[in-house]
Each structure stands twice: as structure tokens, then as C-alpha cells.
């Protein structure tokens, strides 16, 4: 049966290659079977696209082996983990194109060791993520999702007590990671009358907002923390128990980065014990698992890791992926290269 | 029994007056029994405050009669209707102080006929209402309340399909009523990269946004309408069936003004038939009744008329009410006078 599958695969691949009258370059898609984005048709106009999950008959690993020797460019769809083991199966690999902004699911160190360039979504998602961070912030402070539940559950008609929200203007917002997303968040919140401060690896000389060299001090001086930095070994659990304590009982935490930037277990305890004011979370440590105890809390807004997803930003990232692949195969400079620390 | 009540009232009022060693001015509170705000203690430091609903023994109407002759200033708490009939019971009335921004619940024409000045909440709530309008807008376009429901109901874990939202930036937002609230909405949405146009009674010379003389043309040229004008006979159902049709299938309607600005029956039909993209509604025609068919729609964000309510804006309006009453009793100029059309 393995032999049959293998020959199916070979004929599948052969057919693909034979249809290539223009000798288009080969691009391999790396994705989880359950995760697909409508990028493939666009790529197919310019490349021979090999997707191990495309045919339901294809056992992905055998297929990967069969194509492994010649693949120079790999596109990683969404959050699909790219491990050192997989990278080692692709001896000709020179380029990894991620469709996401964060690349914590990709073994970037292994890529560096092998001289493989990694590109990400660059700024394609920045505005959408920033919009969503602000949506979560106003959602928590002005109780938008709680208000909607209150109406839909019929409590308004019953005149059940409705707690006040909190004014956005005047809030001191600390941004953890002032890259393009953080800067867009700051721009929007300035228009609401918030004051902005930030933490990042280094002080940014061109930025007018106060800088805090560590997140603890930023939290101490903030009413709201917006976490939008990259997840690396240095930023893992950067929002620790101590930082939450510094943020305080009325403090609000917004996370649009990655779940593991926050010590989630501690956060849930802080929330359920009322030791933090509220949270707006688009990301979690073990997605799609969200601790059920959060489902009863009105001061929490929960979202299924969708801060990046609008048709407009998808189209924008698709064009960026295409541009990077085209540049690569014509030896032109790449855009949105991930610079490793 | 009526006699007994009446004498109770008289002694209650008498006690209040006798406790007034400084001959403080008299202020009457007009409110619904079920609606109270913590304004009374602040007023009591400066005035003799008569609240017909204060004592559970007081039949409000008799009490009102007993004080009617001498009352010069009336404070209307929240949405309590002030009819011509009630106004006629107060022959000395010179000032009506509303705690709300809109005064559609007050018979302003009757006040004008009798030379009674009406003041409102002025700009005390403007920023909070503008914040909330933006919250509703991002809530609908980015599906924030739907996202929260999706997570809480466990659908994420089941990998149930999740529709994309829509990017905020680039949206053409038409603001109906470019007063202080509308201007604050515009300021915020400019920071998100939206383009702004507006309709109001007259073109505003100092405003950079394109002006449309009628709402229909504004809707035709907008992706989103934000309704934040005052409710008057001229603006009743200003968002008509025709306007909704002009806004179109992808269009989104936000209402933070008054329910009756929108032809609600038509809106519900447009929504349930998918002839409009979505709606964010803080106000309804027959509050707290919200048509139940809306409760099943994911493209609608519902809120219990709470756009104005934060502790900060309440404090701000309390200070404004106090300042107006003090100015009135010292013959100084009033703030936030409602100028009648």
C-alpha cells in the first residue's frame, strides 16, 4: 500500500511538473491539514505549487520526501510549525516565506544555521492588529461585549443593575513592543485622549512617548498594558505575576501578540480573584483551548486569534508573499526579511 | 388617608425647610421612581433639594402640588419625561436643568412659551459617546462581540467556521450630525484611516470634511453611517428605508443618538433579510424593549443605552448641573443652554 501511495504521489507530482510549459519555479506549501487560506490559486499563476495536503490521497511526509531535494522556497501558511527536523529534509531550501507577522512557530535559529532567509507578513497585518487591540481595549473598558450579552439575555428589560464602564480618555496606556503594530495602536489611542508610554528592547530615538526600560516599571505607570511584541525566548511570560501586580486592581491587559507572552495561569488567577481590572485577549497559550473559568467573567473580552484577519489584510499579505517569491526567483532584494536577534 | 399623606408631606417639606439655616435656594428633582443617579448628595450641599420620590410615603403628585408655587429650578434626572402638563403645575419655574445631552423627553416648546430656560449636559458626555460610537463601529466591523460569543460557546475548540471581519481603515464614514460628539467620532476614526463626510442642518465652514445636504446622498457615498444628531421632529426617522437602501448590503449603521432617529421596523427587516451589512445600536425606539429577532444576529452589536455612562462623565455632568444652578441663583450666565430651533 505504501508503494501504491508512493507511485500515486510520483504521478501526481509528475503531472504537475509536466503541465509546466514555462518551467515555472517550484514552491512548496507547508500547512496544517485543517488550516487553509485562499493563497494557492494566486501562487499557481506564477509557480508550480506543491501542497502535500492538496490531494486527499497524499500522505504528506512521503510526498515531502519525494520533492525534498529540489525545493528552494517554502511558504508556511499561518501557524503551521516548521521544525528543525522538517528543515533538514529540504537540503536545497533557501527561503521560508511566512504568511504571519510572528514567526515563533518557525525554527528561525535552524534557518539561520543553514543560511535560509525567513520573511514574514511584514506590515501587512499591522493596521488590522492595531485596530483589534483598540477594539479589545474599548471592549473591556466600555464593557461592549458585556453590554451586548446584557441586552441579548433580556436583563435590560428586567432593569437588572448595570455596572458603569470606564472612560477611555485620560488612561495611561503602556505599549509592550513599539513596532509598527504598537505605533499604530498609539496613534489611534492618542485620538481618544490617552497618554502613551512604551517598553521595547531599546529606546527609540524618533518616538515622542516616554520609554521604560522594563515592563514592570511600565506597568506601574500604566492603567492599561497593550502587549504586541514578538514572542521570543526573551519575551516568554514577559507579563509575569509581578507585572500584573504592578498593573494593579483597576489595570487592564490587552494581548494581541502571542499567548505565551503572558503567564496565562497567573492571569486567570488574577482575573478570577479580582486582582486585575480586566483583560482583552485575542491569543492564548494553548489555542484553541481557553480556560472555561474565563467564560463567566464580564470584564474579559475573548477572541479566537483573529486580530489579523480581514479580507483586506489577507489580500495585502498574499501580494507580499507573491512579491517575495518573485523577487527571490529573480535574484532581487526581498521584502519583510526577519532579522534574527 | 389622603389627608394623612398630605400632612406627612407637609411636615416632611417643613422639616426640610426648617433645617435650612442659610436660606438655601429650593431645587426640585424630577425623575422616574426607578431611575436615580448619585447627584442628590452633591446638590444638597448647596440647595434645599426636594425629591418627590425621596420618601417612600410621598405620593409624588400631591408633593409636587404642595411645592409647586415656589419652585424656580427643576433638575430632570435622565430620561424622565417633562410634559407641558407638569410644567403648567410650576408657575414660578424659570430653569429646567437636564442631566442628559438630548432633551427630546422635555417639552422644550412649552418651556420656550413660558420663558423657561433649558440647559443640558452640554459636552460632558461627548467624548464618552464618541468613544462608544467607535466601539460599536469596530465591534460590528471586526465582529468583536461575535468573536467573544464564538469563544465562550466553545465553537473555537470545535473549529467551526469563523467569518472574517472587515478592515476599519479606508472605510468611508458618514456622520449624521456633526456636533461635538460627531466631531469627536471623526477625530478618532481619522486615526484609524477612515475618510469622513457629514450631514447636518447647515454646512460648517470650519470643518474639513465633505458636506452632504441630505442623508440619502451621504448614505450613498458611505460604507458606515454614524448617527449622533439630536432627535427633533425634523430628524425623526431620518434613517429611513430609502437611506438604508442607499447605504447598501455591505453598509453598517451605528446609532448613539436616539432610537427614533432610525425607522427601527425597517432596520430590523433590512438586517434580517441581509439587505444591510450590520448595525451597532445603543438606543432603541421603545427602550428597554429590543426586538428579539435581533438577538440571533451576529452582525449586530446591542447595548442598553449606556454610551454616556462612565464615572468620569457622570462626575463631569454633575459639576455642570451644579454650576448651572449656582449661576442661575446668583444671576450669572448659564452654561449649556439648549438653543431652540
XYZ file of C-alpha atoms in Angstrom, chain B:
341
model
C -55.833 58.704 54.109
C -55.187 61.410 51.529
C -55.285 63.927 54.361
C -52.838 61.892 56.395
C -50.468 61.651 53.441
C -50.772 65.294 52.747
C -49.931 66.249 56.307
C -46.990 63.800 56.257
C -45.754 65.584 53.198
C -46.206 68.982 54.659
C -44.290 68.050 57.746
C -41.571 66.446 55.572
C -41.262 69.595 53.491
C -41.469 71.740 56.617
C -38.598 69.809 58.190
C -36.526 70.281 55.119
C -37.150 73.995 55.073
C -36.574 74.410 58.803
C -33.211 72.695 58.521
C -32.212 75.392 56.094
C -30.416 77.797 58.342
C -28.765 79.581 55.454
C -31.947 80.062 53.395
C -30.597 77.947 50.571
C -32.480 78.076 47.277
C -35.055 75.418 46.501
C -34.366 72.855 43.746
C -36.923 70.279 42.663
C -35.844 66.905 41.327
C -37.902 65.341 38.551
C -37.181 61.665 37.951
C -38.712 58.272 37.348
C -39.023 56.280 40.607
C -36.821 53.544 39.112
C -34.130 55.928 37.881
C -31.754 57.550 40.334
C -28.254 58.953 39.987
C -25.972 59.932 42.861
C -26.377 63.647 42.149
C -28.663 64.498 45.053
C -25.982 64.498 47.795
C -23.899 66.989 45.793
C -26.902 69.273 45.275
C -27.831 69.048 48.957
C -24.608 70.809 49.932
C -25.808 73.866 48.063
C -29.593 73.777 47.864
C -32.692 72.507 49.538
C -33.391 69.536 47.322
C -36.955 68.356 47.023
C -37.297 64.882 45.571
C -40.893 63.603 45.419
C -39.579 60.053 45.297
C -37.201 60.507 48.191
C -39.603 59.399 50.874
C -41.418 56.182 50.209
C -44.500 57.733 51.859
C -44.756 60.592 49.391
C -47.336 60.378 46.655
C -45.370 62.352 44.082
C -48.170 64.354 42.572
C -49.510 65.732 45.855
C -45.996 66.595 46.871
C -45.373 68.360 43.604
C -48.567 70.380 44.150
C -47.515 71.346 47.632
C -44.214 72.793 46.402
C -45.313 73.921 43.008
C -45.885 77.577 43.690
C -42.369 78.472 44.728
C -40.142 76.217 42.606
C -37.931 78.243 40.246
C -35.452 75.493 39.244
C -36.117 71.897 38.273
C -33.492 69.211 37.650
C -34.579 66.421 35.298
C -32.709 63.207 36.063
C -32.004 61.150 32.942
C -34.854 60.318 30.585
C -37.817 61.332 32.805
C -40.482 62.933 30.559
C -41.248 66.568 31.365
C -44.606 67.297 29.784
C -46.481 70.560 29.279
C -48.944 69.370 31.963
C -46.202 69.082 34.581
C -44.650 72.364 33.523
C -48.001 74.131 33.995
C -48.067 72.928 37.614
C -44.959 75.011 38.322
C -45.907 78.650 37.786
C -42.632 80.070 39.148
C -40.426 77.798 37.044
C -37.626 79.648 35.266
C -34.995 76.954 34.741
C -35.019 73.298 33.670
C -31.636 71.582 34.104
C -31.392 68.295 32.183
C -28.690 65.785 33.075
C -28.777 64.368 29.535
C -27.364 65.631 26.268
C -30.587 65.027 24.326
C -33.704 66.836 25.572
C -36.315 65.106 23.418
C -38.063 63.961 26.624
C -38.636 67.581 27.653
C -41.354 69.731 26.136
C -38.950 72.414 25.041
C -41.640 74.286 23.101
C -43.757 74.675 26.234
C -40.663 75.891 28.092
C -39.986 78.436 25.379
C -43.608 79.659 25.502
C -43.290 80.236 29.231
C -39.834 81.833 29.064
C -38.237 78.874 30.862
C -34.560 78.276 30.067
C -33.464 74.674 29.421
C -29.889 73.513 29.918
C -28.500 70.092 29.019
C -25.377 68.027 29.660
C -23.500 70.125 27.117
C -20.252 68.459 26.211
C -19.919 66.480 29.431
C -20.764 63.211 27.686
C -19.422 63.954 24.206
C -16.145 62.080 24.462
C -17.730 59.046 26.074
C -20.462 58.869 23.457
C -17.902 59.288 20.678
C -15.746 56.541 22.211
C -18.773 54.290 22.339
C -19.771 55.024 18.753
C -16.279 53.945 17.686
C -16.507 50.897 19.950
C -19.781 49.894 18.268
C -18.273 50.511 14.825
C -15.183 48.357 15.427
C -17.414 45.915 17.304
C -19.558 45.373 14.192
C -16.847 45.585 11.508
C -14.303 43.439 13.358
C -17.009 41.179 14.870
C -15.841 41.690 18.448
C -18.988 40.585 20.264
C -19.446 37.719 17.792
C -15.814 36.672 18.459
C -16.417 36.669 22.188
C -19.574 34.578 21.770
C -17.694 32.192 19.453
C -15.034 31.538 22.093
C -17.417 31.382 25.066
C -19.767 28.961 23.343
C -16.886 26.573 22.656
C -17.095 26.877 18.850
C -13.389 27.716 18.519
C -12.411 24.406 20.040
C -14.682 22.686 17.515
C -13.004 24.595 14.648
C -16.382 25.855 13.438
C -16.032 28.246 10.506
C -15.398 31.843 11.528
C -16.290 34.595 9.045
C -13.796 37.385 8.522
C -14.486 40.895 9.684
C -13.765 43.972 7.637
C -10.870 46.422 7.806
C -11.575 49.742 9.523
C -9.046 51.784 7.547
C -10.262 53.048 4.207
C -13.921 52.922 5.201
C -15.986 55.944 4.169
C -17.793 57.041 7.319
C -20.759 59.379 7.073
C -21.572 61.233 10.273
C -25.154 62.340 10.725
C -24.983 65.378 12.997
C -21.524 66.876 13.276
C -21.794 68.490 16.685
C -19.275 67.907 19.433
C -19.974 64.143 19.535
C -19.773 63.792 15.756
C -16.543 65.782 15.645
C -15.009 63.568 18.323
C -16.083 60.477 16.375
C -14.438 61.925 13.255
C -11.191 62.657 15.107
C -10.963 59.079 16.352
C -11.839 57.442 13.036
C -9.338 59.600 11.142
C -6.667 57.928 13.289
C -7.928 54.553 12.026
C -7.502 55.719 8.429
C -11.211 56.220 7.648
C -12.413 59.033 5.427
C -15.118 61.255 6.886
C -18.107 63.071 5.402
C -21.114 64.513 7.179
C -24.648 65.754 7.067
C -26.070 68.426 9.319
C -28.654 71.181 9.045
C -26.041 73.540 7.649
C -22.571 73.186 6.179
C -19.987 74.019 8.818
C -17.473 76.470 7.409
C -14.579 75.471 9.691
C -14.839 71.741 9.023
C -12.529 69.995 6.518
C -14.845 67.034 5.766
C -17.128 66.905 2.696
C -20.681 68.011 3.416
C -23.836 66.365 2.100
C -27.020 68.405 2.305
C -29.166 65.296 2.698
C -28.687 61.989 4.450
C -29.610 59.965 1.380
C -26.637 61.301 -0.584
C -24.400 60.832 2.443
C -25.510 57.191 2.726
C -24.916 56.615 -0.982
C -21.321 57.743 -0.511
C -20.648 55.949 2.784
C -19.705 52.453 3.982
C -20.762 53.308 7.532
C -23.266 55.823 8.908
C -22.804 57.066 12.476
C -25.981 58.701 13.757
C -25.347 61.182 16.552
C -27.697 64.089 15.932
C -30.421 65.344 18.280
C -33.901 63.877 17.995
C -36.357 66.543 16.890
C -39.458 66.497 14.716
C -37.138 67.209 11.771
C -34.820 64.261 12.484
C -37.448 61.649 13.456
C -36.786 58.542 11.290
C -34.076 60.436 9.434
C -32.589 56.987 8.743
C -35.449 55.842 6.561
C -35.915 52.839 4.351
C -34.507 54.830 1.425
C -31.413 55.822 3.381
C -30.792 52.198 4.402
C -31.154 51.148 0.783
C -28.629 53.810 -0.221
C -26.238 52.563 2.489
C -26.450 49.160 0.854
C -25.848 45.493 1.526
C -22.384 45.941 2.990
C -23.254 49.147 4.817
C -23.135 49.445 8.587
C -25.355 51.668 10.719
C -24.264 52.959 14.135
C -26.788 54.773 16.334
C -25.752 56.524 19.542
C -28.348 59.302 19.244
C -31.914 58.261 19.939
C -33.815 55.200 18.817
C -36.426 57.186 16.902
C -33.787 58.689 14.605
C -33.959 55.325 12.828
C -37.025 53.684 11.327
C -36.473 50.690 13.558
C -39.035 48.394 11.955
C -37.421 48.891 8.569
C -33.941 48.407 10.038
C -34.901 45.064 11.565
C -36.265 43.920 8.219
C -33.131 45.084 6.395
C -30.995 43.249 8.943
C -32.926 40.014 8.990
C -33.145 39.963 5.182
C -29.414 40.710 4.869
C -30.054 43.953 2.995
C -27.714 45.903 5.247
C -24.300 44.754 6.448
C -24.706 45.261 10.169
C -25.652 47.632 12.956
C -24.335 48.856 16.281
C -27.195 50.161 18.383
C -27.020 51.810 21.789
C -30.533 53.239 21.513
C -33.943 51.891 20.532
C -37.399 53.281 19.879
C -39.084 51.591 22.846
C -36.368 51.093 25.455
C -35.787 48.742 27.156
C -37.672 46.674 24.588
C -35.398 45.368 21.866
C -36.925 43.156 19.172
C -35.955 39.586 19.967
C -35.247 38.699 16.347
C -32.061 40.779 16.670
C -30.734 38.512 19.419
C -29.796 35.822 16.913
C -27.822 38.086 14.575
C -24.017 38.116 14.713
C -23.659 41.273 12.639
C -25.418 43.372 15.267
C -23.967 44.800 18.468
C -26.605 45.719 21.029
C -26.150 47.982 24.016
C -28.560 49.191 26.718
C -28.356 52.977 26.090
C -25.113 53.266 28.018
C -22.905 55.222 25.609
C -22.834 58.142 28.025
C -22.172 56.306 31.230
C -18.761 56.307 32.801
C -17.946 57.544 36.325
C -15.861 60.276 34.708
C -18.661 61.650 32.535
C -21.196 61.388 35.378
C -18.925 63.468 37.614
C -18.484 65.920 34.781
C -22.222 66.344 34.219
C -22.886 66.599 37.979
C -20.457 69.508 38.153
C -22.144 71.122 35.159
C -25.608 70.776 36.755
C -24.287 72.309 39.953
C -22.563 75.141 38.097
C -25.741 75.962 36.167
C -27.888 76.012 39.300
C -25.378 78.180 41.151
C -25.124 80.551 38.195
C -28.909 80.764 37.983
C -29.371 81.622 41.653
C -26.607 84.258 41.504
C -27.877 85.779 38.235
C -24.778 84.769 36.351
C -24.679 83.432 32.778
C -25.714 79.808 32.341
C -23.669 77.158 30.559
C -25.002 74.581 28.068
C -28.264 76.381 27.306
C -30.375 74.487 24.776
C -30.985 76.828 21.855
C -34.321 76.001 20.369
C -34.844 75.831 16.657
